[in-house]
PDB file of C-alpha atoms in Angstrom:
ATOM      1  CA  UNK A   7     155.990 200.208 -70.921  1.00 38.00           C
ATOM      2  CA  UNK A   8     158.012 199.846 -73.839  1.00 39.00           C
ATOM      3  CA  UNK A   9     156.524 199.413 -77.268  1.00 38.00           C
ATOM      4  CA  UNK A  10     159.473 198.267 -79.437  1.00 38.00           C
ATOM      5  CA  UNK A  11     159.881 194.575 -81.321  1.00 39.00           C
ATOM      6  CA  UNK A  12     162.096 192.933 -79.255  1.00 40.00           C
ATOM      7  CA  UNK A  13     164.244 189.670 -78.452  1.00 38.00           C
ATOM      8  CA  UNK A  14     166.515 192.144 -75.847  1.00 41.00           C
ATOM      9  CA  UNK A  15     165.866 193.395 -72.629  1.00 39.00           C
ATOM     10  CA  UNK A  16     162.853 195.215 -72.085  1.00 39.00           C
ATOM     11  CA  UNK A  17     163.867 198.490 -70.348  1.00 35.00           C
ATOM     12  CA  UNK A  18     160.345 198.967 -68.165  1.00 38.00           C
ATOM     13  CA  UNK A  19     159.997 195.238 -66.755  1.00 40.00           C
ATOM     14  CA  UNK A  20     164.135 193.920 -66.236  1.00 38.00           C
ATOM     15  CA  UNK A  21     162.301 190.950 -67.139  1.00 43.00           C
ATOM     16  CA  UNK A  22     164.828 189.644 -69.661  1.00 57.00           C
ATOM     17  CA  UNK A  23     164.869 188.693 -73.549  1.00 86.00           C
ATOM     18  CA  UNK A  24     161.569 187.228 -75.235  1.00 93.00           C
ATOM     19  CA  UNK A  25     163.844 183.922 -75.610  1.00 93.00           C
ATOM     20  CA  UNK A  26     164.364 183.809 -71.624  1.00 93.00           C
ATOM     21  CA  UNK A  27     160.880 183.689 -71.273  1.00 95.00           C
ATOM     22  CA  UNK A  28     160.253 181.480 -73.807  1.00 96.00           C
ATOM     23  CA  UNK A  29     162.650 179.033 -72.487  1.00 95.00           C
ATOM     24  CA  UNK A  30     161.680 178.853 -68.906  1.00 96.00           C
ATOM     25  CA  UNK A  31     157.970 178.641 -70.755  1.00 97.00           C
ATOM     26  CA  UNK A  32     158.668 175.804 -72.320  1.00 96.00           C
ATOM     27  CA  UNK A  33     161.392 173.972 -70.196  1.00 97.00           C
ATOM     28  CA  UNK A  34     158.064 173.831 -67.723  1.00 96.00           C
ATOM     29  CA  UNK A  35     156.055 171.546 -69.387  1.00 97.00           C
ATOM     30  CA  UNK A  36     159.659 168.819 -69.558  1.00 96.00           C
ATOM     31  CA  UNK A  37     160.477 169.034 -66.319  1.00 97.00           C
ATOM     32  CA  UNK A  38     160.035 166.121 -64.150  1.00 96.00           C
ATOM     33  CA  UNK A  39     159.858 167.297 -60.802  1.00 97.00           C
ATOM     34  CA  UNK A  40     156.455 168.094 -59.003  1.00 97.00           C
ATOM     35  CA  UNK A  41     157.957 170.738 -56.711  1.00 98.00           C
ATOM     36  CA  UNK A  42     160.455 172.440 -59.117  1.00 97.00           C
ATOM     37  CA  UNK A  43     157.374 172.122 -62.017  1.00 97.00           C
ATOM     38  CA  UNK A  44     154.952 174.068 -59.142  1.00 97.00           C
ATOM     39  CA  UNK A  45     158.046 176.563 -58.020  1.00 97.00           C
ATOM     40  CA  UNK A  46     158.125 177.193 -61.570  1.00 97.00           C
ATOM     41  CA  UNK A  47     154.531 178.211 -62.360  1.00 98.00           C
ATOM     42  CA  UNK A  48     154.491 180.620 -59.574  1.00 97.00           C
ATOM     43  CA  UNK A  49     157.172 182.289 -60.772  1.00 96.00           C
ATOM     44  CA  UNK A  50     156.039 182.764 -64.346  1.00 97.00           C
ATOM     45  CA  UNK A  51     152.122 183.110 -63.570  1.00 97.00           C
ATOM     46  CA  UNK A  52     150.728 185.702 -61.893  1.00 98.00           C
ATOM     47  CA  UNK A  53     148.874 184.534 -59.177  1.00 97.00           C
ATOM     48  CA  UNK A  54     145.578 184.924 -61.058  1.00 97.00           C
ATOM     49  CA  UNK A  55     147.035 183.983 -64.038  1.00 97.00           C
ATOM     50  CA  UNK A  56     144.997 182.332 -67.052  1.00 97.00           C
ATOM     51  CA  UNK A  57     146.101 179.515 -69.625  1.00 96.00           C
ATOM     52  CA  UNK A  58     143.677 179.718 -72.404  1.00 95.00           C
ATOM     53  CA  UNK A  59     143.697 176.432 -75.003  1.00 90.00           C
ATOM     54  CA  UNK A  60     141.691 176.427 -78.354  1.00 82.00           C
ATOM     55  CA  UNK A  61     140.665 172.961 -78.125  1.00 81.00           C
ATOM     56  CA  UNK A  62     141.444 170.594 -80.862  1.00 78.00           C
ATOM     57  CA  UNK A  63     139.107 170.291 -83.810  1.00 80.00           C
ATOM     58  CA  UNK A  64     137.831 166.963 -82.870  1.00 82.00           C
ATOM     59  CA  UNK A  65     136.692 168.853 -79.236  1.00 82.00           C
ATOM     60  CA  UNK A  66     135.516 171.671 -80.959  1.00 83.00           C
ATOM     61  CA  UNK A  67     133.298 169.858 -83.209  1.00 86.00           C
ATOM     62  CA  UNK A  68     131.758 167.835 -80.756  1.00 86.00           C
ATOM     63  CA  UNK A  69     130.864 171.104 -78.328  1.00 84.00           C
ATOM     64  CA  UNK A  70     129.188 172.490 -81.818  1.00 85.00           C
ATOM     65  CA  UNK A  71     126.863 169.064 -81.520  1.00 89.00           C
ATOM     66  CA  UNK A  72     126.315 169.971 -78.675  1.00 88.00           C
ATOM     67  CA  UNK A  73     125.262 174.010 -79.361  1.00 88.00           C
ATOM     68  CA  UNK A  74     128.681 175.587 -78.014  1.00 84.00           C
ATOM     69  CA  UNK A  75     129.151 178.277 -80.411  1.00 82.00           C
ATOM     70  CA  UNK A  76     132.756 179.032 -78.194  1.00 80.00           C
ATOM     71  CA  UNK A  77     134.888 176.540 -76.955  1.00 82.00           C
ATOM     72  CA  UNK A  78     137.930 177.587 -74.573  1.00 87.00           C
ATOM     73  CA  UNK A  79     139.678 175.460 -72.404  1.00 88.00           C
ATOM     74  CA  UNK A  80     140.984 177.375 -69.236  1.00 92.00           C
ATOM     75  CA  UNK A  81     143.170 177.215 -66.107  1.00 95.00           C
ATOM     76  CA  UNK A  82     143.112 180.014 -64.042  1.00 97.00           C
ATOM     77  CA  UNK A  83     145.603 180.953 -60.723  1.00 97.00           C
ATOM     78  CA  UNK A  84     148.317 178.446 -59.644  1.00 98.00           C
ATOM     79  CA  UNK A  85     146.424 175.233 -58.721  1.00 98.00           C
ATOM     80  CA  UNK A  86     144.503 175.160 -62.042  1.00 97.00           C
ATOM     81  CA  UNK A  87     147.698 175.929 -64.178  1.00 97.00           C
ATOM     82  CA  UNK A  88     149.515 172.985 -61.985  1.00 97.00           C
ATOM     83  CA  UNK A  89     146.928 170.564 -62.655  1.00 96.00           C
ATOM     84  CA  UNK A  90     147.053 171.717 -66.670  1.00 96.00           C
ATOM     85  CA  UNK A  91     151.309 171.452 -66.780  1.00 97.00           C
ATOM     86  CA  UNK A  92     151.011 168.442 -64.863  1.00 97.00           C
ATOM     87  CA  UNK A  93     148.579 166.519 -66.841  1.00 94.00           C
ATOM     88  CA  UNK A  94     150.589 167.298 -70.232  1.00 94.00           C
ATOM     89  CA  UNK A  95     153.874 166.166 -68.483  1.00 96.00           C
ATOM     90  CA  UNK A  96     152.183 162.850 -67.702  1.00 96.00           C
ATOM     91  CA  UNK A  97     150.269 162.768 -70.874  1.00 93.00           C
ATOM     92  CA  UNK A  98     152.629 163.412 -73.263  1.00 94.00           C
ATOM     93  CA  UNK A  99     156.783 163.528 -71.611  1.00 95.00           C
ATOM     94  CA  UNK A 100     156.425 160.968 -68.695  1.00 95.00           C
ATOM     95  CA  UNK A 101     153.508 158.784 -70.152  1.00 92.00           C
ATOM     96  CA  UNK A 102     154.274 159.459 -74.338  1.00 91.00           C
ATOM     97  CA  UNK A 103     158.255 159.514 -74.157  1.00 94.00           C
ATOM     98  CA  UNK A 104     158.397 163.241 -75.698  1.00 95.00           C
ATOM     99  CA  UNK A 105     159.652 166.689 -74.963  1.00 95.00           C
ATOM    100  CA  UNK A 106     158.674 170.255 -75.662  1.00 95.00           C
ATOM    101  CA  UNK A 107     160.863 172.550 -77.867  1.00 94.00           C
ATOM    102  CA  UNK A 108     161.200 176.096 -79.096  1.00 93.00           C
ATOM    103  CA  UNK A 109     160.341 176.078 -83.183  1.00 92.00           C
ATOM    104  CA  UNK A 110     162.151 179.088 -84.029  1.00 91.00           C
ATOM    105  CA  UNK A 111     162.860 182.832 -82.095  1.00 93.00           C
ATOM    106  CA  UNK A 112     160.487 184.154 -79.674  1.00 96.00           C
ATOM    107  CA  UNK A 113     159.413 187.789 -80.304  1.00 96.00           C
ATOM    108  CA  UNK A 114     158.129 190.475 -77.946  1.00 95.00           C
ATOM    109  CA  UNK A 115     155.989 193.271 -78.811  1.00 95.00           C
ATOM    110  CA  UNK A 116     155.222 195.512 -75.514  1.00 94.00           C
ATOM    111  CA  UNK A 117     153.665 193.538 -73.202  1.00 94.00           C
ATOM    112  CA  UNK A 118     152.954 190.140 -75.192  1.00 97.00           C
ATOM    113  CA  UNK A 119     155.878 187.706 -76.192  1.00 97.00           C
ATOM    114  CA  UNK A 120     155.064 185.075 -78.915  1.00 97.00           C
ATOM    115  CA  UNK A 121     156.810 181.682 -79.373  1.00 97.00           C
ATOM    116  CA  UNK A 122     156.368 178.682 -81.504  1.00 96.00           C
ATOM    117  CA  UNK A 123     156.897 175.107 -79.593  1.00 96.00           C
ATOM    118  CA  UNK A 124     157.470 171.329 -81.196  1.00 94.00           C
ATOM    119  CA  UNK A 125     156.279 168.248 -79.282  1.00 95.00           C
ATOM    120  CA  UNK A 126     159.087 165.763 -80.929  1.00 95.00           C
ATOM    121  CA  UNK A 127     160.733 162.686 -79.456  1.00 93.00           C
ATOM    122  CA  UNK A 128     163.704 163.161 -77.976  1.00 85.00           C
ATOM    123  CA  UNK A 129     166.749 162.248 -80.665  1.00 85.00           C
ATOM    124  CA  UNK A 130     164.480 162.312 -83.227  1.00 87.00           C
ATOM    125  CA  UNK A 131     163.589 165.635 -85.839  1.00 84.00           C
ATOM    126  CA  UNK A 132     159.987 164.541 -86.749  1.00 90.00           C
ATOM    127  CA  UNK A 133     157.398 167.442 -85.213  1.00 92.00           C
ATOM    128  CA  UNK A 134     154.398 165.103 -83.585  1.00 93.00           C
ATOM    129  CA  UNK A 135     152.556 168.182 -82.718  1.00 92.00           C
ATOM    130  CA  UNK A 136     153.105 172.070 -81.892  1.00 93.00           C
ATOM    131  CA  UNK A 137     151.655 175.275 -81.373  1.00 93.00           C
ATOM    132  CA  UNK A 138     151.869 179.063 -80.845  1.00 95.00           C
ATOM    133  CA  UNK A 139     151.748 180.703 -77.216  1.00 96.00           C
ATOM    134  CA  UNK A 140     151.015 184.295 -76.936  1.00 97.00           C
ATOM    135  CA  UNK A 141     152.166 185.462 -73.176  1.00 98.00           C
ATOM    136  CA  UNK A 142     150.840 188.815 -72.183  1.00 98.00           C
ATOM    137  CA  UNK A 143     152.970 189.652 -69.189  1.00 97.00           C
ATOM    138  CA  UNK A 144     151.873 191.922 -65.755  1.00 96.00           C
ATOM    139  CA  UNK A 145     154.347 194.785 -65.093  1.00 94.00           C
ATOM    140  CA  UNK A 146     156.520 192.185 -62.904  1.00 93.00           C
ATOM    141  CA  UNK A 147     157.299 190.208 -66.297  1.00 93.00           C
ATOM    142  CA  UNK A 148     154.684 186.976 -64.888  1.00 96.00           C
ATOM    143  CA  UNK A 149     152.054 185.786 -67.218  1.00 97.00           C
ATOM    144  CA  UNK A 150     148.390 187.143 -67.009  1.00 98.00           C
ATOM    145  CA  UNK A 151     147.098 185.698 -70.077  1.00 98.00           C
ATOM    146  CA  UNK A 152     148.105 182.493 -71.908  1.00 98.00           C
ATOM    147  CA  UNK A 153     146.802 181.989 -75.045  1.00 96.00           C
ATOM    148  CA  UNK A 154     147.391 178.304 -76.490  1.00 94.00           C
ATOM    149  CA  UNK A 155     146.887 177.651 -80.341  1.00 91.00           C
ATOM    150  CA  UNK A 156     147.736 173.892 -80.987  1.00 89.00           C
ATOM    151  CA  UNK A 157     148.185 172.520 -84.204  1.00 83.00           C
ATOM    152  CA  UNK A 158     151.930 173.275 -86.862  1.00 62.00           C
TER     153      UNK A 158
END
């Protein structure tokens, strides 16, 4: 596996740049089609794959009431992770009139590739929310671990 920092090509998957990831990543959660949006998952998720969300505070806060020391939100394999995209799409693009965009380069390190995403209106520069991903990717480039950090 290669080691080096890297937006280029990694020589042991063919998988592509850090940014091509990124921007099939993130073009997921806008698009508007059920079957594309499900074609999509499978081809970035392993088939086990895991998206891991650190709650927001609020959520967090209220678990702690409630004597959870840990609070992780997760979808694992394909149906889980289509119920998760899907529920943001109608949450937030369909049902809040926003989109999902890149803040900035992605970077890959090895195995993991790191991007920054905006939740903005479309037309509009004000950032409404946003977050870090961390992707660690299977030898076949496809997501095994997806680790969500909400909040700019």
């Amino acid at each position: 596996m290669s080691t080096k920092t890297s937006t280029g090509t990694s020589a042991s998957t063919g998988t592509g740049t850090a940014q091509r990831i990124a921007d099939r990543y993130v073009a997921l959660w806008n698009e508007p089609d059920a079957e594309r949006r499900r074609r999509a998952i499978e081809e970035l998720w392993a088939a086990d794959g895991v998206h891991l969300l650190q709650p927001p505070e609020d959520m967090r806060e209220r678990a702690a009431e409630l004597g959870f020391t840990e609070t992780v939100l997760e979808a694992r394999g394909h149906d889980a992770l289509e119920r998760r995209v899907t529920r943001a799409h109608q949450e937030f693009v369909a049902g809040g009139g926003c989109s999902f965009r890149e803040q900035g380069e992605a970077i890959r390190v090895g195995d993991a590739v790191k991007l920054s995403w905006a939740m903005v209106r479309p037309g509009e520069d004000e950032v409404l929310g946003g977050g870090v991903e961390v992707l660690v990717l299977d030898e076949a480039g496809r997501i095994t671990t997806d680790y969500q950090f909400p909040g700019l």
